[in-house]
mmCIF file of C-alpha atoms in Angstrom:
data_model
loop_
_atom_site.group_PDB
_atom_site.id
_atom_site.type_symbol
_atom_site.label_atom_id
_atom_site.label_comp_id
_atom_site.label_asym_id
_atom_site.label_seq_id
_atom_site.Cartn_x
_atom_site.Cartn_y
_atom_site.Cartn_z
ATOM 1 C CA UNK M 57 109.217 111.804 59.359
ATOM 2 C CA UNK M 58 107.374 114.805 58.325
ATOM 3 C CA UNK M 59 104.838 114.509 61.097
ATOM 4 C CA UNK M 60 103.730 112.454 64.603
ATOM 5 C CA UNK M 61 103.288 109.481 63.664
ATOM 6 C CA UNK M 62 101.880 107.247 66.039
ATOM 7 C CA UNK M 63 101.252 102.855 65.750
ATOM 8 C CA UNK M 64 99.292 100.898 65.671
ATOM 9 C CA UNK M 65 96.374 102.944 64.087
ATOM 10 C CA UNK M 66 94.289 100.555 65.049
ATOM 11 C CA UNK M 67 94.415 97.900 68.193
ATOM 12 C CA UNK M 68 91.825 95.428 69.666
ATOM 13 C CA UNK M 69 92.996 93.496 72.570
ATOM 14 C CA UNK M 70 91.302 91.005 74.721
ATOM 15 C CA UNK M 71 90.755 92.527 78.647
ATOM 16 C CA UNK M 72 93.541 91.644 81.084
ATOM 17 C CA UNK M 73 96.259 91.809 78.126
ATOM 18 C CA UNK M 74 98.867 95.057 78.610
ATOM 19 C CA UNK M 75 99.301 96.860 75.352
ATOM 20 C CA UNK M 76 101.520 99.408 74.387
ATOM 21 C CA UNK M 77 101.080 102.357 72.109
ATOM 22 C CA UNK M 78 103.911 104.366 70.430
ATOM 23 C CA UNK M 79 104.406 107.838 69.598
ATOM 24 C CA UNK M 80 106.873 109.029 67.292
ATOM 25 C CA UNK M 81 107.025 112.729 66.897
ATOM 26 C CA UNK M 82 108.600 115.449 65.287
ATOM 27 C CA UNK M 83 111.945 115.399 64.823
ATOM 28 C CA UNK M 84 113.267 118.014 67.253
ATOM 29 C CA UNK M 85 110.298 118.842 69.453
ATOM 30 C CA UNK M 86 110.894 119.030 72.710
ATOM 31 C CA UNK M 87 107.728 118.660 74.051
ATOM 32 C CA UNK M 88 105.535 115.515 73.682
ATOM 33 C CA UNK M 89 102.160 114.976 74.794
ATOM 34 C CA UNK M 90 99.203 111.942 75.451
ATOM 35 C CA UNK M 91 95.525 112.725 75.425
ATOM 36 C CA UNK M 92 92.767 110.302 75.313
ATOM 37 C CA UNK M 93 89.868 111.050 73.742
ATOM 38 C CA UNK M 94 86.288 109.208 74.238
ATOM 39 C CA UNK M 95 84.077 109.315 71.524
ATOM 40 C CA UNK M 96 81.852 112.952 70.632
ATOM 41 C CA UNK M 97 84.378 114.093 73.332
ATOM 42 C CA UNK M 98 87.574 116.504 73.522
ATOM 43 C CA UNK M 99 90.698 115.317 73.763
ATOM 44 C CA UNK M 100 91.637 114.717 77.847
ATOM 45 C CA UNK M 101 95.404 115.207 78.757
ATOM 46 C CA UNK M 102 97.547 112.303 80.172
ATOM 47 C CA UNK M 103 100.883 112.948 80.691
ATOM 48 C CA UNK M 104 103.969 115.623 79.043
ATOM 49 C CA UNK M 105 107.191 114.993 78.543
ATOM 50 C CA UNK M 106 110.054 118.110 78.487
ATOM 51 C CA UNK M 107 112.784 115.509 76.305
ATOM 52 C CA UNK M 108 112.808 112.861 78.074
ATOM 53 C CA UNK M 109 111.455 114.244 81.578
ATOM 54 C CA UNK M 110 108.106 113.089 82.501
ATOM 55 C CA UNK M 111 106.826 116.250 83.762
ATOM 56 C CA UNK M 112 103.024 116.003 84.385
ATOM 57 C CA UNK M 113 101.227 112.691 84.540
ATOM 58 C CA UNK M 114 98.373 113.812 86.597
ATOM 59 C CA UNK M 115 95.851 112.974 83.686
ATOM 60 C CA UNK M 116 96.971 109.058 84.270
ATOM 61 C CA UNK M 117 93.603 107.862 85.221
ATOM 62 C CA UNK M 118 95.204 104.923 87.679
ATOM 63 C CA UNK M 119 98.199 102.868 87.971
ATOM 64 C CA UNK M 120 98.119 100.743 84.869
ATOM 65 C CA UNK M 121 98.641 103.661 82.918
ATOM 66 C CA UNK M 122 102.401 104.481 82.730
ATOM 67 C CA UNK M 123 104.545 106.603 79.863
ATOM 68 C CA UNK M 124 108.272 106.592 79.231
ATOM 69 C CA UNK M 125 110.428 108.896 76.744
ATOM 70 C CA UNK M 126 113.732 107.101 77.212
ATOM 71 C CA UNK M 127 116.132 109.243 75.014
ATOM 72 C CA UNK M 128 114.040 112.210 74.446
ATOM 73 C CA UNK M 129 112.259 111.543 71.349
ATOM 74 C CA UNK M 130 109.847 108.016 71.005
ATOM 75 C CA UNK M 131 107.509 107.660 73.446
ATOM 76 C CA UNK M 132 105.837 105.068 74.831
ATOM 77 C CA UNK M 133 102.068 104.678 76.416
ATOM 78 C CA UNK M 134 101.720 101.203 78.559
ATOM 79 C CA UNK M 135 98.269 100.214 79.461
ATOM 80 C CA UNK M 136 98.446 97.230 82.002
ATOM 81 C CA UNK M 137 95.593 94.855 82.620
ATOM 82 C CA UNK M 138 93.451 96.174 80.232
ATOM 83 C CA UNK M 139 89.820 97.074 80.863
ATOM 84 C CA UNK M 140 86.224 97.641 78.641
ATOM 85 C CA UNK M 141 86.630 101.370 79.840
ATOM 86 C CA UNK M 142 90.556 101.926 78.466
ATOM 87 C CA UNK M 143 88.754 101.711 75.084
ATOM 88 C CA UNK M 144 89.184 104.860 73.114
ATOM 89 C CA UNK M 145 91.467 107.030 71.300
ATOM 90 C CA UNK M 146 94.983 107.584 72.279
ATOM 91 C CA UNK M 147 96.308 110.645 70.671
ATOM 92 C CA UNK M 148 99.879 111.818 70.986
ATOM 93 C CA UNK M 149 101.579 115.520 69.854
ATOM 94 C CA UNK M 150 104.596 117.102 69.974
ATOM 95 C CA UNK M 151 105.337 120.617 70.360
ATOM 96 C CA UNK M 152 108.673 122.357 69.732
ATOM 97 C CA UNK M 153 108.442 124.140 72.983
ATOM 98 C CA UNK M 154 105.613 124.189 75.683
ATOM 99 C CA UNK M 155 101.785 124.910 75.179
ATOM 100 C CA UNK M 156 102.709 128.423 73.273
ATOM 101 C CA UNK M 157 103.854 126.970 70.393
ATOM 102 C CA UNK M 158 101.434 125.251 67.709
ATOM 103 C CA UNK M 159 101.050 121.463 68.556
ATOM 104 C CA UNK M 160 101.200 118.641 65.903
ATOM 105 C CA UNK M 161 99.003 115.833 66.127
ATOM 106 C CA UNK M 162 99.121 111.956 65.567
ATOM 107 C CA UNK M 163 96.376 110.490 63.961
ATOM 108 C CA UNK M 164 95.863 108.398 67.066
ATOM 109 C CA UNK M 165 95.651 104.972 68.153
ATOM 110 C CA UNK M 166 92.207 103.449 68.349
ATOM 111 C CA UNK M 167 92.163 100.297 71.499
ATOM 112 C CA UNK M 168 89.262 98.496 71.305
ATOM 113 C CA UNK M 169 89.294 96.334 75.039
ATOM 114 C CA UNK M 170 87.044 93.449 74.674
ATOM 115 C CA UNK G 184 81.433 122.947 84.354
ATOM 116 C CA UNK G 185 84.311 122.287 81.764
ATOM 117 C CA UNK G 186 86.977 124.953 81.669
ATOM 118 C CA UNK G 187 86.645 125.220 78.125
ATOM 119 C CA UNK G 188 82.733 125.488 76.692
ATOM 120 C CA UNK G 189 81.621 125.581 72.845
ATOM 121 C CA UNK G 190 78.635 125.898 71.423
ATOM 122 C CA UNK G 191 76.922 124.959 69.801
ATOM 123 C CA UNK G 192 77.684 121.444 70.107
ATOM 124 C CA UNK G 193 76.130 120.197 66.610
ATOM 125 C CA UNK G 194 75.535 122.926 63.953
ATOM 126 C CA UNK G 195 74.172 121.883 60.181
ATOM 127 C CA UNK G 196 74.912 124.892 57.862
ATOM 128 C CA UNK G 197 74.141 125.036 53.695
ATOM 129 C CA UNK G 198 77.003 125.517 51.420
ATOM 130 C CA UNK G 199 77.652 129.172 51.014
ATOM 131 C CA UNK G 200 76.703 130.222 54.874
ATOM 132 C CA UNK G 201 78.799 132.244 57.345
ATOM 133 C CA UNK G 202 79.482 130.199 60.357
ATOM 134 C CA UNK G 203 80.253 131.185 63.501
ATOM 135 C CA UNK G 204 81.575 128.812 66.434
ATOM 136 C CA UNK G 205 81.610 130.075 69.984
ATOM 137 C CA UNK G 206 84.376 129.308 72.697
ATOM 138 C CA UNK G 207 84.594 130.511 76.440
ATOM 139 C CA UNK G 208 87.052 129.723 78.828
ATOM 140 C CA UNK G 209 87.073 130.397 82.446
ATOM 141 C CA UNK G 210 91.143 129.906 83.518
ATOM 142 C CA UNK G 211 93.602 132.694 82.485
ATOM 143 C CA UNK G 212 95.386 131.444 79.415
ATOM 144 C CA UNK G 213 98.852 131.979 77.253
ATOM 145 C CA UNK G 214 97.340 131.212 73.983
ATOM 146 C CA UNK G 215 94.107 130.025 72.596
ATOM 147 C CA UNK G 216 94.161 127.488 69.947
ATOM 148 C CA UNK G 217 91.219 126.732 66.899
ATOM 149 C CA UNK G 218 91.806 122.925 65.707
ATOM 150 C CA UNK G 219 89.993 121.214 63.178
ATOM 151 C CA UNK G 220 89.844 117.278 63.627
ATOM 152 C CA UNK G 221 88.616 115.608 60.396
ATOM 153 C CA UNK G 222 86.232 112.966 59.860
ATOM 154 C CA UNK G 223 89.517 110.174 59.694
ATOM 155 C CA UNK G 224 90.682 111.440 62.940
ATOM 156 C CA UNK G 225 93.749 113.790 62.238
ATOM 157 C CA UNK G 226 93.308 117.080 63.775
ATOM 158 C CA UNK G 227 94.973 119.819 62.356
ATOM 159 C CA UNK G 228 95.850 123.047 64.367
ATOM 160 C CA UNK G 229 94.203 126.413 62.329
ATOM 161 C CA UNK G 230 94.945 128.958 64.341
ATOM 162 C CA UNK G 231 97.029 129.823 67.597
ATOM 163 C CA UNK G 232 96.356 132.898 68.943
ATOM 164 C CA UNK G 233 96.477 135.586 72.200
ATOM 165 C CA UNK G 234 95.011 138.982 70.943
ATOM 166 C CA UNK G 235 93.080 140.378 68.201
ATOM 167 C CA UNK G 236 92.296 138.473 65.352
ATOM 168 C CA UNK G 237 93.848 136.097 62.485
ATOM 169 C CA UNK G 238 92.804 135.218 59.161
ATOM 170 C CA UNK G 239 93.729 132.350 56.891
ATOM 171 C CA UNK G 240 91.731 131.733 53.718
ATOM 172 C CA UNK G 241 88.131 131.578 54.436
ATOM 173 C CA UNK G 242 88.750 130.927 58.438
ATOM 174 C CA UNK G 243 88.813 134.470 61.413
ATOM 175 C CA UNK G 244 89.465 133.522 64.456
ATOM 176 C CA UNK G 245 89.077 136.166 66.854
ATOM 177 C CA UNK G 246 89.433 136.486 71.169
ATOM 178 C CA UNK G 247 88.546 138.691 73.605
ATOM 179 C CA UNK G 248 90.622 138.566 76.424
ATOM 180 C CA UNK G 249 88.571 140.791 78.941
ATOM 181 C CA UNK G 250 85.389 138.717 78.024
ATOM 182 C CA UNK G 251 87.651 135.090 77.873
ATOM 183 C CA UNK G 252 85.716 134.407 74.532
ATOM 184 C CA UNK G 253 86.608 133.912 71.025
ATOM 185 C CA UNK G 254 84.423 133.014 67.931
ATOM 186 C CA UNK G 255 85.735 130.971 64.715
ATOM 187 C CA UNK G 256 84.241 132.048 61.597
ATOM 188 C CA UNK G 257 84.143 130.178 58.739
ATOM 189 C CA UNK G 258 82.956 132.525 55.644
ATOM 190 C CA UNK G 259 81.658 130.716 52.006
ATOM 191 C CA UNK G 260 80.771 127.291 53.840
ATOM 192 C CA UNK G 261 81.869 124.302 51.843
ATOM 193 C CA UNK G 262 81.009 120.919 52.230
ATOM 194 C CA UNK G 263 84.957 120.060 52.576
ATOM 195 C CA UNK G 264 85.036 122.388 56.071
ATOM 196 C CA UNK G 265 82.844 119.962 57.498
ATOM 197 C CA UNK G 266 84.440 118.568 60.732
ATOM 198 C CA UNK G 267 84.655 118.751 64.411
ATOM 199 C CA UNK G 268 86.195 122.502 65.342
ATOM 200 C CA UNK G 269 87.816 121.669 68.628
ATOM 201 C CA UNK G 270 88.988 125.336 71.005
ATOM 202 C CA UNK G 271 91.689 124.926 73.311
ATOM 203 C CA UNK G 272 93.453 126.835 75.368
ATOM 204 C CA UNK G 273 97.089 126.701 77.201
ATOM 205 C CA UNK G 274 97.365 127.382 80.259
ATOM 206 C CA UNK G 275 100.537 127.948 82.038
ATOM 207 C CA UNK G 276 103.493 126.387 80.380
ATOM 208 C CA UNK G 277 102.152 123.286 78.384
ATOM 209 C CA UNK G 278 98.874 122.010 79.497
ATOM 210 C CA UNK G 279 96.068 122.396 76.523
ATOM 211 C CA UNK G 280 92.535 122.507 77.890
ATOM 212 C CA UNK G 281 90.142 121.379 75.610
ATOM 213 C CA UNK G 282 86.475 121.802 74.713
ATOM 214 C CA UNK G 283 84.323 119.213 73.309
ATOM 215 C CA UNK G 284 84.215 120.368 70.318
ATOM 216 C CA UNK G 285 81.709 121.784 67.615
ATOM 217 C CA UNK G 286 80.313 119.243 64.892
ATOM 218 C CA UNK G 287 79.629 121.087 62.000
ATOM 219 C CA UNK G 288 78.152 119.593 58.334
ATOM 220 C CA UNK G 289 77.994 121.631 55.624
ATOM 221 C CA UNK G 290 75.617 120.350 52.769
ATOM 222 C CA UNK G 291 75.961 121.094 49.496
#
């Protein structure tokens, strides 16, 4: 597709269910990024994938959080055992190389835990 | 303290104005980068920069390095600019470091 396009747009799950997010990006980009952003806030990074390399997940907040790129190109945000506080908005991007290039955004995933 | 600081945080502006949004950083950066995330939720990137000064349209962005500041200036204010203006700056190979953004409304 022309841009990062991320599903669902919209999710509300009860607490204790595991959802998963996906993150398609450009075609080509090497680089591929998760932020979560809380509402009136700036985005806060999660995890970066070189292809299919997970290269940085210190931004996981805890173990139920994982991310996988299998072949380099989807990607894949699990939330385990959801909880009230996972509740905001997941946004992936994808860069063509690194943090000095420009970086296209999703329109994000909105998880409403209840 | 945030590594990334705007300011201000909320700014209300009549159609017409120059606006001015303020972004300081305290890490040594690669690039700085001016998004604009609209009232939907996309956010576009505007501007990507690591000296001087660019212009598109209506939008400057400019940066000091020495002073680890730049400004975003939005000349002939329209009601459509109104948005969240989000600074953020690489650091290293990948990471973006982001602010919390400036809420601006424009009104006609």
């Amino acid at each position: 597709g022309a841009g990062v396009s991320q599903s669902p747009r919209y999710k509300v799950t009860k607490r204790g269910q595991d959802v998963a997010l996906r993150c398609d990006p450009i075609s080509g980009h090497v680089s591929l990024y998760w932020y979560r952003q809380a509402l009136g806030q700036g985005p806060e990074f999660l995890t970066y994938f070189n292809y299919e390399a997970q290269q940085d997940k210190s931004g996981l907040p805890n173990d139920r959080f994982s991310a996988e790129r299998p072949e380099g190109s989807i990607s894949t945000l699990t939330i385990q055992r959801t909880e009230q506080r996972d509740s905001a908005m997941y946004r992936c991007a994808s860069s063509l190389v690194g943090g000095n290039t420009e970086a296209f955004f999703g329109q994000g995933t909105r998880l409403t835990v209840v | 303290k945030n590594e990334v600081e705007q300011s201000p945080q909320n700014l209300t502006a009549q159609e017409g104005e120059f606006i001015t949004i303020n972004c300081s950083y305290s890490v040594g950066i690669s690039a700085l980068h001016w998004l604009q995330q609209h009232p939907g939720g996309g956010i576009v990137s505007l501007f990507m920069l690591s000296s001087g000064k660019k212009k598109h349209g209506r939008l400057i962005a400019t940066i000091n390095i020495q002073e680890k500041h730049s400004s975003l200036h939005i000349t002939a204010s329209h009601p459509r600019d109104s948005a969240v203006y989000i600074c953020a700056v690489t650091s290293g190979t990948y990471k973006y470091i982001f602010g919390t953004g400036t809420r601006l409304k424009v009104l006609a």
